[in-house]
PDB file of C-alpha atoms in Angstrom:
ATOM      1  CA  MET H 228     107.098  79.485  76.469  1.00  0.00           C
ATOM      2  CA  GLU H 229     103.854  81.360  76.896  1.00  0.00           C
ATOM      3  CA  GLY H 230     102.790  79.200  79.859  1.00  0.00           C
ATOM      4  CA  ARG H 231     106.067  79.990  81.551  1.00  0.00           C
ATOM      5  CA  THR H 232     105.409  83.732  81.346  1.00  0.00           C
ATOM      6  CA  THR H 233     101.942  83.293  82.821  1.00  0.00           C
ATOM      7  CA  SER H 234     103.270  81.327  85.779  1.00  0.00           C
ATOM      8  CA  THR H 235     105.872  84.017  86.429  1.00  0.00           C
ATOM      9  CA  LEU H 236     103.148  86.695  86.478  1.00  0.00           C
ATOM     10  CA  ASP H 237     100.975  84.544  88.746  1.00  0.00           C
ATOM     11  CA  ASN H 238     103.850  84.144  91.198  1.00  0.00           C
ATOM     12  CA  ARG H 239     104.638  87.843  91.496  1.00  0.00           C
ATOM     13  CA  SER H 240     104.256  89.050  95.021  1.00  0.00           C
ATOM     14  CA  PHE H 241     103.227  92.419  96.346  1.00  0.00           C
ATOM     15  CA  LEU H 242     106.893  92.988  97.166  1.00  0.00           C
ATOM     16  CA  ASP H 243     107.801  92.499  93.488  1.00  0.00           C
ATOM     17  CA  ASP H 244     105.141  95.014  92.499  1.00  0.00           C
ATOM     18  CA  PHE H 245     106.407  97.427  95.133  1.00  0.00           C
ATOM     19  CA  ARG H 246     109.980  97.117  93.836  1.00  0.00           C
ATOM     20  CA  SER H 247     108.766  98.034  90.355  1.00  0.00           C
ATOM     21  CA  PHE H 248     107.167 101.208  91.760  1.00  0.00           C
ATOM     22  CA  ASP H 249     110.198 103.274  90.709  1.00  0.00           C
ATOM     23  CA  LYS H 250     109.701 102.073  87.149  1.00  0.00           C
ATOM     24  CA  GLY H 251     106.199 103.515  86.989  1.00  0.00           C
ATOM     25  CA  GLY H 252     104.425 100.185  87.321  1.00  0.00           C
ATOM     26  CA  PHE H 253     101.567 101.157  89.621  1.00  0.00           C
ATOM     27  CA  PHE H 254      99.663 103.707  87.576  1.00  0.00           C
ATOM     28  CA  ASP H 255      98.612 103.871  83.966  1.00  0.00           C
ATOM     29  CA  LEU H 256      96.062 106.632  83.621  1.00  0.00           C
ATOM     30  CA  GLY H 257      96.460 106.985  79.874  1.00  0.00           C
ATOM     31  CA  HIS H 258      98.813 109.966  79.726  1.00  0.00           C
ATOM     32  CA  PRO H 259     102.397 110.373  80.954  1.00  0.00           C
ATOM     33  CA  LEU H 260     101.546 113.653  82.692  1.00  0.00           C
ATOM     34  CA  LEU H 261      98.747 112.081  84.740  1.00  0.00           C
ATOM     35  CA  ASN H 262     100.929 109.067  85.550  1.00  0.00           C
ATOM     36  CA  ARG H 263     103.783 111.289  86.707  1.00  0.00           C
ATOM     37  CA  ILE H 264     101.583 113.524  88.869  1.00  0.00           C
ATOM     38  CA  THR H 265      99.819 110.555  90.472  1.00  0.00           C
ATOM     39  CA  GLU H 266     103.013 108.636  91.176  1.00  0.00           C
ATOM     40  CA  SER H 267     104.704 111.720  92.630  1.00  0.00           C
ATOM     41  CA  PHE H 268     101.673 112.485  94.775  1.00  0.00           C
ATOM     42  CA  VAL H 269     101.420 108.952  96.183  1.00  0.00           C
ATOM     43  CA  LYS H 270     105.136 108.604  96.887  1.00  0.00           C
ATOM     44  CA  ALA H 271     105.411 111.993  98.584  1.00  0.00           C
ATOM     45  CA  ALA H 272     102.184 111.481 100.539  1.00  0.00           C
ATOM     46  CA  GLY H 273     103.657 108.286 101.961  1.00  0.00           C
ATOM     47  CA  ILE H 274     106.799 110.137 102.963  1.00  0.00           C
ATOM     48  CA  GLY H 275     104.667 112.879 104.512  1.00  0.00           C
ATOM     49  CA  ALA H 276     102.784 110.317 106.600  1.00  0.00           C
ATOM     50  CA  ILE H 277     106.006 108.782 107.861  1.00  0.00           C
ATOM     51  CA  GLN H 278     107.393 112.236 108.651  1.00  0.00           C
ATOM     52  CA  ALA H 279     104.276 113.304 110.567  1.00  0.00           C
ATOM     53  CA  VAL H 280     104.054 110.147 112.666  1.00  0.00           C
ATOM     54  CA  THR H 281     107.803 110.145 113.333  1.00  0.00           C
ATOM     55  CA  ARG H 282     107.765 113.795 114.419  1.00  0.00           C
ATOM     56  CA  GLU H 283     104.892 113.204 116.812  1.00  0.00           C
ATOM     57  CA  ALA H 284     106.609 110.091 118.205  1.00  0.00           C
ATOM     58  CA  TYR H 285     109.750 112.157 118.763  1.00  0.00           C
ATOM     59  CA  PHE H 286     107.871 114.890 120.634  1.00  0.00           C
ATOM     60  CA  THR H 287     105.981 112.300 122.661  1.00  0.00           C
ATOM     61  CA  ALA H 288     109.241 110.583 123.615  1.00  0.00           C
ATOM     62  CA  LEU H 289     110.802 113.920 124.610  1.00  0.00           C
ATOM     63  CA  GLU H 290     107.801 114.773 126.690  1.00  0.00           C
ATOM     64  CA  GLY H 291     107.901 111.343 128.356  1.00  0.00           C
ATOM     65  CA  THR H 292     111.538 111.741 129.371  1.00  0.00           C
ATOM     66  CA  GLY H 293     110.990 115.251 130.694  1.00  0.00           C
ATOM     67  CA  PHE H 294     113.739 116.597 128.429  1.00  0.00           C
ATOM     68  CA  GLU H 295     112.935 119.927 126.830  1.00  0.00           C
ATOM     69  CA  SER H 296     114.571 120.627 123.491  1.00  0.00           C
ATOM     70  CA  GLY H 297     113.327 124.203 123.342  1.00  0.00           C
ATOM     71  CA  ASP H 298     109.999 125.647 122.394  1.00  0.00           C
ATOM     72  CA  ASN H 299     110.809 126.445 118.774  1.00  0.00           C
ATOM     73  CA  VAL H 300     111.918 123.299 116.939  1.00  0.00           C
ATOM     74  CA  THR H 301     110.407 123.686 113.484  1.00  0.00           C
ATOM     75  CA  GLY H 302     109.222 127.270 113.415  1.00  0.00           C
ATOM     76  CA  SER H 303     106.126 126.610 115.485  1.00  0.00           C
ATOM     77  CA  LYS H 304     105.342 125.510 118.996  1.00  0.00           C
ATOM     78  CA  LYS H 305     106.707 122.140 120.098  1.00  0.00           C
ATOM     79  CA  GLN H 306     103.285 120.708 120.887  1.00  0.00           C
ATOM     80  CA  ARG H 307     101.933 120.612 117.364  1.00  0.00           C
ATOM     81  CA  LEU H 308      98.732 118.723 118.182  1.00  0.00           C
ATOM     82  CA  PRO H 309      96.915 120.050 121.227  1.00  0.00           C
ATOM     83  CA  ASP H 310      94.284 117.303 120.855  1.00  0.00           C
ATOM     84  CA  LEU H 311      96.920 114.561 120.858  1.00  0.00           C
ATOM     85  CA  ARG H 312      96.721 114.587 124.642  1.00  0.00           C
ATOM     86  CA  GLY H 313      92.950 114.347 124.442  1.00  0.00           C
ATOM     87  CA  GLU H 314      90.536 113.146 127.048  1.00  0.00           C
ATOM     88  CA  THR H 315      90.549 109.669 125.535  1.00  0.00           C
ATOM     89  CA  ASN H 316      92.794 107.559 123.362  1.00  0.00           C
ATOM     90  CA  ARG H 317      90.198 107.825 120.618  1.00  0.00           C
ATOM     91  CA  LYS H 318      90.471 111.622 120.529  1.00  0.00           C
ATOM     92  CA  SER H 319      94.260 111.378 120.510  1.00  0.00           C
ATOM     93  CA  LEU H 320      94.171 108.894 117.639  1.00  0.00           C
ATOM     94  CA  GLU H 321      91.699 111.058 115.708  1.00  0.00           C
ATOM     95  CA  ALA H 322      93.997 114.074 116.117  1.00  0.00           C
ATOM     96  CA  LEU H 323      97.013 112.074 114.930  1.00  0.00           C
ATOM     97  CA  VAL H 324      95.151 110.717 111.903  1.00  0.00           C
ATOM     98  CA  LYS H 325      93.814 114.179 111.006  1.00  0.00           C
ATOM     99  CA  HIS H 326      97.262 115.742 111.284  1.00  0.00           C
ATOM    100  CA  THR H 327      98.901 112.912 109.338  1.00  0.00           C
ATOM    101  CA  GLY H 328      96.284 113.240 106.606  1.00  0.00           C
ATOM    102  CA  LYS H 329      96.982 116.961 106.303  1.00  0.00           C
ATOM    103  CA  GLU H 330     100.729 116.287 106.067  1.00  0.00           C
ATOM    104  CA  CYS H 331     100.100 113.628 103.397  1.00  0.00           C
ATOM    105  CA  LEU H 332      98.011 116.052 101.391  1.00  0.00           C
ATOM    106  CA  GLN H 333     100.606 118.834 101.644  1.00  0.00           C
ATOM    107  CA  TRP H 334     103.532 116.598 100.677  1.00  0.00           C
ATOM    108  CA  GLY H 335     101.542 114.976  97.870  1.00  0.00           C
ATOM    109  CA  LEU H 336     100.336 118.335  96.601  1.00  0.00           C
ATOM    110  CA  ALA H 337     103.868 119.694  96.517  1.00  0.00           C
ATOM    111  CA  ALA H 338     105.234 116.690  94.645  1.00  0.00           C
ATOM    112  CA  GLY H 339     102.310 116.446  92.239  1.00  0.00           C
ATOM    113  CA  VAL H 340     102.278 120.151  91.381  1.00  0.00           C
ATOM    114  CA  TYR H 341     106.040 120.313  90.998  1.00  0.00           C
ATOM    115  CA  SER H 342     106.268 117.137  88.936  1.00  0.00           C
ATOM    116  CA  GLY H 343     103.369 118.121  86.702  1.00  0.00           C
ATOM    117  CA  LEU H 344     104.710 121.623  86.132  1.00  0.00           C
ATOM    118  CA  THR H 345     108.242 120.477  85.300  1.00  0.00           C
ATOM    119  CA  TYR H 346     106.851 117.902  82.870  1.00  0.00           C
ATOM    120  CA  GLY H 347     104.478 120.410  81.262  1.00  0.00           C
ATOM    121  CA  LEU H 348     107.145 123.099  80.971  1.00  0.00           C
ATOM    122  CA  LYS H 349     109.591 120.624  79.479  1.00  0.00           C
ATOM    123  CA  GLU H 350     107.020 119.599  76.883  1.00  0.00           C
ATOM    124  CA  ALA H 351     106.025 123.205  76.137  1.00  0.00           C
ATOM    125  CA  ARG H 352     109.534 124.662  75.947  1.00  0.00           C
ATOM    126  CA  GLY H 353     111.336 121.605  74.646  1.00  0.00           C
ATOM    127  CA  ALA H 354     114.015 121.854  77.328  1.00  0.00           C
ATOM    128  CA  HIS H 355     114.477 120.949  80.961  1.00  0.00           C
ATOM    129  CA  ASP H 356     116.604 123.617  82.592  1.00  0.00           C
ATOM    130  CA  TRP H 357     116.852 125.820  85.657  1.00  0.00           C
ATOM    131  CA  LYS H 358     114.139 128.141  84.326  1.00  0.00           C
ATOM    132  CA  ASN H 359     111.558 125.348  84.384  1.00  0.00           C
ATOM    133  CA  SER H 360     112.687 124.420  87.879  1.00  0.00           C
ATOM    134  CA  ALA H 361     112.417 128.005  89.106  1.00  0.00           C
ATOM    135  CA  VAL H 362     108.874 128.478  87.761  1.00  0.00           C
ATOM    136  CA  ALA H 363     107.709 125.075  89.004  1.00  0.00           C
ATOM    137  CA  GLY H 364     109.301 125.663  92.417  1.00  0.00           C
ATOM    138  CA  ALA H 365     107.718 129.096  92.767  1.00  0.00           C
ATOM    139  CA  LEU H 366     104.241 127.875  91.856  1.00  0.00           C
ATOM    140  CA  THR H 367     104.632 124.863  94.152  1.00  0.00           C
ATOM    141  CA  GLY H 368     105.644 127.211  96.970  1.00  0.00           C
ATOM    142  CA  VAL H 369     102.501 129.274  96.380  1.00  0.00           C
ATOM    143  CA  ALA H 370     100.330 126.128  96.379  1.00  0.00           C
ATOM    144  CA  LEU H 371     101.857 125.011  99.675  1.00  0.00           C
ATOM    145  CA  ALA H 372     101.485 128.457 101.238  1.00  0.00           C
ATOM    146  CA  LEU H 373      97.782 128.341 100.453  1.00  0.00           C
ATOM    147  CA  THR H 374      97.411 125.129 102.509  1.00  0.00           C
ATOM    148  CA  THR H 375      98.735 126.708 105.712  1.00  0.00           C
ATOM    149  CA  ASN H 376      96.881 128.662 108.364  1.00  0.00           C
ATOM    150  CA  ASP H 377      98.981 131.802 107.684  1.00  0.00           C
ATOM    151  CA  GLN H 378      97.960 132.833 104.170  1.00  0.00           C
ATOM    152  CA  SER H 379      99.282 136.372 104.288  1.00  0.00           C
ATOM    153  CA  HIS H 380     100.732 138.031 101.210  1.00  0.00           C
ATOM    154  CA  GLU H 381     104.188 137.965 102.746  1.00  0.00           C
ATOM    155  CA  GLN H 382     103.989 134.231 103.523  1.00  0.00           C
ATOM    156  CA  ILE H 383     102.878 133.406  99.979  1.00  0.00           C
ATOM    157  CA  VAL H 384     105.681 135.488  98.431  1.00  0.00           C
ATOM    158  CA  GLN H 385     108.278 133.980 100.781  1.00  0.00           C
ATOM    159  CA  SER H 386     107.088 130.476  99.925  1.00  0.00           C
ATOM    160  CA  ALA H 387     107.285 131.215  96.199  1.00  0.00           C
ATOM    161  CA  ILE H 388     110.817 132.589  96.515  1.00  0.00           C
ATOM    162  CA  THR H 389     111.934 129.681  98.702  1.00  0.00           C
ATOM    163  CA  GLY H 390     110.389 127.117  96.348  1.00  0.00           C
ATOM    164  CA  ALA H 391     112.058 128.702  93.329  1.00  0.00           C
ATOM    165  CA  ALA H 392     115.430 128.934  95.081  1.00  0.00           C
ATOM    166  CA  ILE H 393     115.455 125.339  96.350  1.00  0.00           C
ATOM    167  CA  SER H 394     114.236 123.947  93.055  1.00  0.00           C
ATOM    168  CA  THR H 395     116.745 125.950  91.009  1.00  0.00           C
ATOM    169  CA  ALA H 396     119.608 124.996  93.314  1.00  0.00           C
ATOM    170  CA  ALA H 397     118.660 121.315  93.071  1.00  0.00           C
ATOM    171  CA  ASN H 398     118.548 121.554  89.280  1.00  0.00           C
ATOM    172  CA  VAL H 399     121.901 123.345  89.027  1.00  0.00           C
ATOM    173  CA  LEU H 400     123.602 121.073  91.574  1.00  0.00           C
ATOM    174  CA  SER H 401     122.263 117.881  89.980  1.00  0.00           C
ATOM    175  CA  GLY H 402     124.639 118.473  87.076  1.00  0.00           C
ATOM    176  CA  ILE H 403     127.616 118.837  89.417  1.00  0.00           C
ATOM    177  CA  PHE H 404     127.229 115.724  91.542  1.00  0.00           C
TER     178      PHE H 404
END
């Protein structure tokens, strides 16, 4: 019986390990809080990388077709990476990697901070409710605002309010659907 278990573990593929990712199988850092923050960070950073590369591919495709979708797609100028059209392919690739890394960090930071705060507040208060979500969302919004180029007081406050509102709405609506 024991030999059978060993052969099953030896035959596990990377795909099997990847499928168990949702079950918390990749990280064991000794404390549930650290595990949760790390897993949230890694998952969201991966999503951020996909989002950044996909967005740049979209803008490149639009530019290649000559179709203009407007100059204000996501709240900033359409050409997000001025160095993407660098002198050489190497400079373009470096700009894409740098931008993708920044997106990964921002998405991972948001997920890690939010996940860690909701876990910590739940442990401290003994309840998981909209209040925890509002505080965690607000502090996550502040953390994200501090990673942007526009770190004005107004931008930080707006990010905190938006983070709290989205997080609270998600918490309230999760009980409805």
